[in-house]
PDB file of C-alpha atoms in Angstrom:
ATOM      1  CA  MET A   1      28.289  22.610  -1.200  1.00  0.00           C
ATOM      2  CA  PRO A   2      27.017  18.833  -0.468  1.00  0.00           C
ATOM      3  CA  THR A   3      29.566  16.617   0.664  1.00  0.00           C
ATOM      4  CA  ALA A   4      29.839  12.832   0.188  1.00  0.00           C
ATOM      5  CA  GLY A   5      27.681  12.008   3.334  1.00  0.00           C
ATOM      6  CA  HIS A   6      25.348  14.735   2.784  1.00  0.00           C
ATOM      7  CA  ARG A   7      21.511  13.480   2.783  1.00  0.00           C
ATOM      8  CA  ALA A   8      19.339  16.585   1.945  1.00  0.00           C
ATOM      9  CA  ASN A   9      17.320  14.403  -0.904  1.00  0.00           C
ATOM     10  CA  ARG A  10      16.752  11.570   1.222  1.00  0.00           C
ATOM     11  CA  PRO A  11      13.656  10.855   3.014  1.00  0.00           C
ATOM     12  CA  ARG A  12      13.570  11.680   6.846  1.00  0.00           C
ATOM     13  CA  GLY A  13      12.484   9.309   9.690  1.00  0.00           C
ATOM     14  CA  PRO A  14       9.294   9.238  11.553  1.00  0.00           C
ATOM     15  CA  THR A  15      10.891  11.938  13.960  1.00  0.00           C
ATOM     16  CA  GLY A  16      12.521  13.914  11.527  1.00  0.00           C
ATOM     17  CA  ASP A  17      15.784  14.092  13.624  1.00  0.00           C
ATOM     18  CA  GLN A  18      18.972  14.012  11.303  1.00  0.00           C
ATOM     19  CA  GLU A  19      19.980  10.547  13.151  1.00  0.00           C
ATOM     20  CA  ASP A  20      16.550   9.116  12.082  1.00  0.00           C
ATOM     21  CA  ASP A  21      17.290   9.966   8.574  1.00  0.00           C
ATOM     22  CA  ILE A  22      16.876   6.712   6.216  1.00  0.00           C
ATOM     23  CA  ASP A  23      20.194   6.462   4.713  1.00  0.00           C
ATOM     24  CA  ALA A  24      21.199   4.482   1.349  1.00  0.00           C
ATOM     25  CA  VAL A  25      21.494   1.434   2.925  1.00  0.00           C
ATOM     26  CA  ASP A  26      17.778   1.425   4.677  1.00  0.00           C
ATOM     27  CA  GLU A  27      16.513   2.334   0.882  1.00  0.00           C
ATOM     28  CA  GLN A  28      18.001  -0.909  -0.089  1.00  0.00           C
ATOM     29  CA  LEU A  29      16.914  -3.098   2.710  1.00  0.00           C
ATOM     30  CA  LEU A  30      13.544  -1.644   2.294  1.00  0.00           C
ATOM     31  CA  ALA A  31      13.740  -2.463  -1.933  1.00  0.00           C
ATOM     32  CA  LEU A  32      14.898  -5.623  -0.925  1.00  0.00           C
ATOM     33  CA  LEU A  33      11.922  -6.505   1.423  1.00  0.00           C
ATOM     34  CA  GLN A  34       9.478  -5.338  -0.647  1.00  0.00           C
ATOM     35  CA  ALA A  35      10.681  -7.695  -3.475  1.00  0.00           C
ATOM     36  CA  ASN A  36      10.963 -10.455  -0.904  1.00  0.00           C
ATOM     37  CA  GLY A  37       9.969  -9.932   2.638  1.00  0.00           C
ATOM     38  CA  ARG A  38      10.866 -13.589   3.817  1.00  0.00           C
ATOM     39  CA  ALA A  39      14.552 -12.844   2.610  1.00  0.00           C
ATOM     40  CA  SER A  40      17.062 -13.906   5.846  1.00  0.00           C
ATOM     41  CA  TYR A  41      19.297 -11.393   7.648  1.00  0.00           C
ATOM     42  CA  ALA A  42      22.373 -13.688   6.346  1.00  0.00           C
ATOM     43  CA  GLU A  43      21.154 -12.728   2.941  1.00  0.00           C
ATOM     44  CA  LEU A  44      19.902  -9.008   2.908  1.00  0.00           C
ATOM     45  CA  ALA A  45      23.736  -8.801   4.527  1.00  0.00           C
ATOM     46  CA  ARG A  46      25.589 -10.422   1.575  1.00  0.00           C
ATOM     47  CA  GLN A  47      23.338  -7.772  -0.667  1.00  0.00           C
ATOM     48  CA  VAL A  48      24.158  -4.891   0.837  1.00  0.00           C
ATOM     49  CA  GLY A  49      27.422  -5.548   2.374  1.00  0.00           C
ATOM     50  CA  LEU A  50      26.889  -5.615   5.635  1.00  0.00           C
ATOM     51  CA  SER A  51      26.837  -8.085   8.785  1.00  0.00           C
ATOM     52  CA  ALA A  52      23.991 -10.101   9.436  1.00  0.00           C
ATOM     53  CA  PRO A  53      23.718  -8.621  12.902  1.00  0.00           C
ATOM     54  CA  ALA A  54      23.980  -4.937  11.605  1.00  0.00           C
ATOM     55  CA  VAL A  55      20.894  -5.800   9.095  1.00  0.00           C
ATOM     56  CA  HIS A  56      18.925  -7.251  11.751  1.00  0.00           C
ATOM     57  CA  GLU A  57      19.510  -3.803  13.759  1.00  0.00           C
ATOM     58  CA  ARG A  58      18.683  -1.774  10.955  1.00  0.00           C
ATOM     59  CA  VAL A  59      15.409  -3.488  10.066  1.00  0.00           C
ATOM     60  CA  GLY A  60      14.534  -3.576  13.747  1.00  0.00           C
ATOM     61  CA  LYS A  61      14.972   0.254  13.949  1.00  0.00           C
ATOM     62  CA  LEU A  62      12.840   0.509  10.572  1.00  0.00           C
ATOM     63  CA  GLU A  63      10.274  -1.357  11.953  1.00  0.00           C
ATOM     64  CA  THR A  64      10.453   0.469  15.804  1.00  0.00           C
ATOM     65  CA  ALA A  65       9.910   3.823  13.748  1.00  0.00           C
ATOM     66  CA  GLY A  66       7.028   2.435  11.781  1.00  0.00           C
ATOM     67  CA  VAL A  67       8.613   2.825   8.363  1.00  0.00           C
ATOM     68  CA  ILE A  68       8.238  -0.909   8.018  1.00  0.00           C
ATOM     69  CA  THR A  69       4.573  -1.716   9.224  1.00  0.00           C
ATOM     70  CA  GLY A  70       4.389  -5.103   8.421  1.00  0.00           C
ATOM     71  CA  TYR A  71       4.937  -8.084   5.968  1.00  0.00           C
ATOM     72  CA  THR A  72       2.207  -9.707   4.095  1.00  0.00           C
ATOM     73  CA  ALA A  73       1.783 -12.745   1.547  1.00  0.00           C
ATOM     74  CA  VAL A  74       1.213 -11.850  -1.921  1.00  0.00           C
ATOM     75  CA  VAL A  75      -1.498 -13.888  -3.234  1.00  0.00           C
ATOM     76  CA  ASP A  76      -2.788 -14.242  -6.603  1.00  0.00           C
ATOM     77  CA  PRO A  77      -6.393 -13.213  -6.756  1.00  0.00           C
ATOM     78  CA  ALA A  78      -7.552 -15.209  -9.583  1.00  0.00           C
ATOM     79  CA  ALA A  79      -6.076 -18.880  -7.414  1.00  0.00           C
ATOM     80  CA  VAL A  80      -8.243 -18.036  -4.932  1.00  0.00           C
ATOM     81  CA  GLY A  81     -11.226 -16.984  -7.073  1.00  0.00           C
ATOM     82  CA  LEU A  82     -11.463 -13.328  -7.288  1.00  0.00           C
ATOM     83  CA  GLY A  83     -10.974 -13.042 -11.131  1.00  0.00           C
ATOM     84  CA  VAL A  84     -12.366  -9.194 -11.292  1.00  0.00           C
ATOM     85  CA  THR A  85     -10.763  -6.279 -10.247  1.00  0.00           C
ATOM     86  CA  ALA A  86     -12.222  -2.836 -10.199  1.00  0.00           C
ATOM     87  CA  LEU A  87     -11.475   0.572  -9.337  1.00  0.00           C
ATOM     88  CA  ILE A  88     -14.638   2.660  -8.163  1.00  0.00           C
ATOM     89  CA  GLY A  89     -14.332   6.200  -7.693  1.00  0.00           C
ATOM     90  CA  VAL A  90     -16.772   7.075  -4.640  1.00  0.00           C
ATOM     91  CA  ILE A  91     -18.760  10.570  -5.308  1.00  0.00           C
ATOM     92  CA  ASP A  92     -19.553  11.920  -1.927  1.00  0.00           C
ATOM     93  CA  SER A  93     -22.772  14.252  -1.033  1.00  0.00           C
ATOM     94  CA  ASP A  94     -22.239  17.499   0.566  1.00  0.00           C
ATOM     95  CA  GLU A  95     -23.598  16.096   3.800  1.00  0.00           C
ATOM     96  CA  VAL A  96     -20.565  13.442   4.045  1.00  0.00           C
ATOM     97  CA  ASP A  97     -19.628  12.045   7.020  1.00  0.00           C
ATOM     98  CA  ASP A  98     -16.251  10.882   6.607  1.00  0.00           C
ATOM     99  CA  VAL A  99     -16.073   8.406   9.397  1.00  0.00           C
ATOM    100  CA  GLY A 100     -19.561   6.868   8.532  1.00  0.00           C
ATOM    101  CA  ILE A 101     -18.387   6.480   5.161  1.00  0.00           C
ATOM    102  CA  LEU A 102     -14.929   4.934   5.910  1.00  0.00           C
ATOM    103  CA  GLU A 103     -16.465   2.513   8.502  1.00  0.00           C
ATOM    104  CA  ALA A 104     -19.229   1.631   5.793  1.00  0.00           C
ATOM    105  CA  MET A 105     -16.993   0.921   3.071  1.00  0.00           C
ATOM    106  CA  SER A 106     -14.288  -0.970   4.918  1.00  0.00           C
ATOM    107  CA  ALA A 107     -17.193  -3.343   6.575  1.00  0.00           C
ATOM    108  CA  LEU A 108     -17.553  -4.328   2.539  1.00  0.00           C
ATOM    109  CA  PRO A 109     -15.618  -7.660   2.082  1.00  0.00           C
ATOM    110  CA  HIS A 110     -14.557  -7.017  -1.344  1.00  0.00           C
ATOM    111  CA  VAL A 111     -12.829  -3.709  -0.543  1.00  0.00           C
ATOM    112  CA  GLU A 112      -8.732  -4.275  -0.669  1.00  0.00           C
ATOM    113  CA  ASP A 113      -7.789  -0.583  -0.501  1.00  0.00           C
ATOM    114  CA  CYS A 114      -9.584   2.806  -0.294  1.00  0.00           C
ATOM    115  CA  TRP A 115      -7.510   6.036  -0.890  1.00  0.00           C
ATOM    116  CA  ARG A 116      -8.996   9.700  -0.134  1.00  0.00           C
ATOM    117  CA  THR A 117      -8.401  11.639  -3.466  1.00  0.00           C
ATOM    118  CA  ALA A 118      -9.031  15.278  -4.897  1.00  0.00           C
ATOM    119  CA  GLY A 119     -11.218  16.009  -7.658  1.00  0.00           C
ATOM    120  CA  THR A 120     -14.507  14.876  -8.283  1.00  0.00           C
ATOM    121  CA  GLU A 121     -14.260  11.388  -6.526  1.00  0.00           C
ATOM    122  CA  GLY A 122     -13.482  11.629  -2.617  1.00  0.00           C
ATOM    123  CA  TYR A 123     -12.619   8.423  -2.625  1.00  0.00           C
ATOM    124  CA  VAL A 124     -10.669   5.668  -5.059  1.00  0.00           C
ATOM    125  CA  LEU A 125     -11.337   1.855  -3.965  1.00  0.00           C
ATOM    126  CA  LYS A 126      -9.871  -1.156  -5.360  1.00  0.00           C
ATOM    127  CA  VAL A 127     -11.667  -4.215  -5.028  1.00  0.00           C
ATOM    128  CA  ARG A 128     -11.781  -7.882  -6.130  1.00  0.00           C
ATOM    129  CA  VAL A 129     -14.803  -9.969  -6.551  1.00  0.00           C
ATOM    130  CA  THR A 130     -15.488 -13.449  -8.245  1.00  0.00           C
ATOM    131  CA  ASP A 131     -17.366 -12.275 -11.159  1.00  0.00           C
ATOM    132  CA  ILE A 132     -19.564  -9.208 -12.581  1.00  0.00           C
ATOM    133  CA  PRO A 133     -22.703  -9.975 -10.635  1.00  0.00           C
ATOM    134  CA  ALA A 134     -20.623 -10.171  -7.487  1.00  0.00           C
ATOM    135  CA  LEU A 135     -18.840  -6.416  -8.899  1.00  0.00           C
ATOM    136  CA  GLU A 136     -22.664  -5.255  -9.254  1.00  0.00           C
ATOM    137  CA  ASP A 137     -23.400  -6.046  -5.652  1.00  0.00           C
ATOM    138  CA  THR A 138     -20.485  -4.387  -4.137  1.00  0.00           C
ATOM    139  CA  ILE A 139     -21.468  -0.875  -6.170  1.00  0.00           C
ATOM    140  CA  ASN A 140     -24.760  -1.451  -5.226  1.00  0.00           C
ATOM    141  CA  ALA A 141     -23.799  -1.658  -1.417  1.00  0.00           C
ATOM    142  CA  LEU A 142     -21.515   1.163  -2.066  1.00  0.00           C
ATOM    143  CA  ASN A 143     -24.430   3.229  -3.406  1.00  0.00           C
ATOM    144  CA  ARG A 144     -26.584   2.616  -0.499  1.00  0.00           C
ATOM    145  CA  ILE A 145     -24.164   4.203   2.087  1.00  0.00           C
ATOM    146  CA  ARG A 146     -25.429   7.401   3.655  1.00  0.00           C
ATOM    147  CA  GLY A 147     -23.293  10.208   2.214  1.00  0.00           C
ATOM    148  CA  VAL A 148     -22.785   8.512  -1.324  1.00  0.00           C
ATOM    149  CA  ALA A 149     -24.121  10.274  -3.598  1.00  0.00           C
ATOM    150  CA  ARG A 150     -22.833   8.128  -6.502  1.00  0.00           C
ATOM    151  CA  THR A 151     -20.076   5.892  -7.808  1.00  0.00           C
ATOM    152  CA  ARG A 152     -18.210   5.333 -11.107  1.00  0.00           C
ATOM    153  CA  THR A 153     -16.659   2.002 -11.700  1.00  0.00           C
ATOM    154  CA  THR A 154     -13.482   1.330 -14.082  1.00  0.00           C
ATOM    155  CA  VAL A 155     -13.035  -2.714 -14.588  1.00  0.00           C
ATOM    156  CA  VAL A 156      -9.296  -3.693 -14.818  1.00  0.00           C
ATOM    157  CA  LEU A 157      -8.618  -5.485 -18.062  1.00  0.00           C
ATOM    158  CA  SER A 158      -5.234  -7.147 -16.920  1.00  0.00           C
ATOM    159  CA  THR A 159      -2.532  -6.236 -14.260  1.00  0.00           C
ATOM    160  CA  LYS A 160       0.930  -5.564 -15.202  1.00  0.00           C
ATOM    161  CA  TRP A 161       2.264  -5.154 -12.315  1.00  0.00           C
ATOM    162  CA  GLU A 162       0.792  -4.354  -8.592  1.00  0.00           C
ATOM    163  CA  GLY A 163       2.543  -2.680  -5.927  1.00  0.00           C
ATOM    164  CA  ARG A 164       6.573  -2.872  -6.767  1.00  0.00           C
ATOM    165  CA  HIS A 165       7.335  -6.608  -6.046  1.00  0.00           C
ATOM    166  CA  GLY A 166      10.214  -7.523  -7.252  1.00  0.00           C
ATOM    167  CA  ARG A 167      11.067  -4.336  -8.735  1.00  0.00           C
ATOM    168  CA  ALA A 168      14.365  -3.873  -6.294  1.00  0.00           C
ATOM    169  CA  GLU A 169      16.568  -1.336  -7.789  1.00  0.00           C
TER     170      GLU A 169
END
């Protein structure tokens, strides 16, 4: 029978140890930091009901454990001239060299994200480019990579939300 302190449904920390469990306060801190990575410890403390030093210690532990891997600025792509976003499925050949393909794809300047997937496409990439000719150049560059059989592209018409920024619960 679960007790008030039961955490069976909570994610475990990186070591899998009970003392490394991510508790409800950690989850709340993570959501707040994802919404605003520049929030002060005092501001976070007010929102979770702890002292600023306690929040500082918890955030430090989450960083040390590799749960928080960094902080970034969220940039409006259109404001920096990257008005076209596309998702490109990469269908790899039977003679695929994962390391070689990954190195070549990561060298392409407009590839922002890469996911290894199950299904027809071995990888799905998110790319941001200035315009359709730049997208075509990126697709052509991908198709020249050894081990890429073909690609399938979906152009994003509009973004309703990305990540979970601003959606802290």
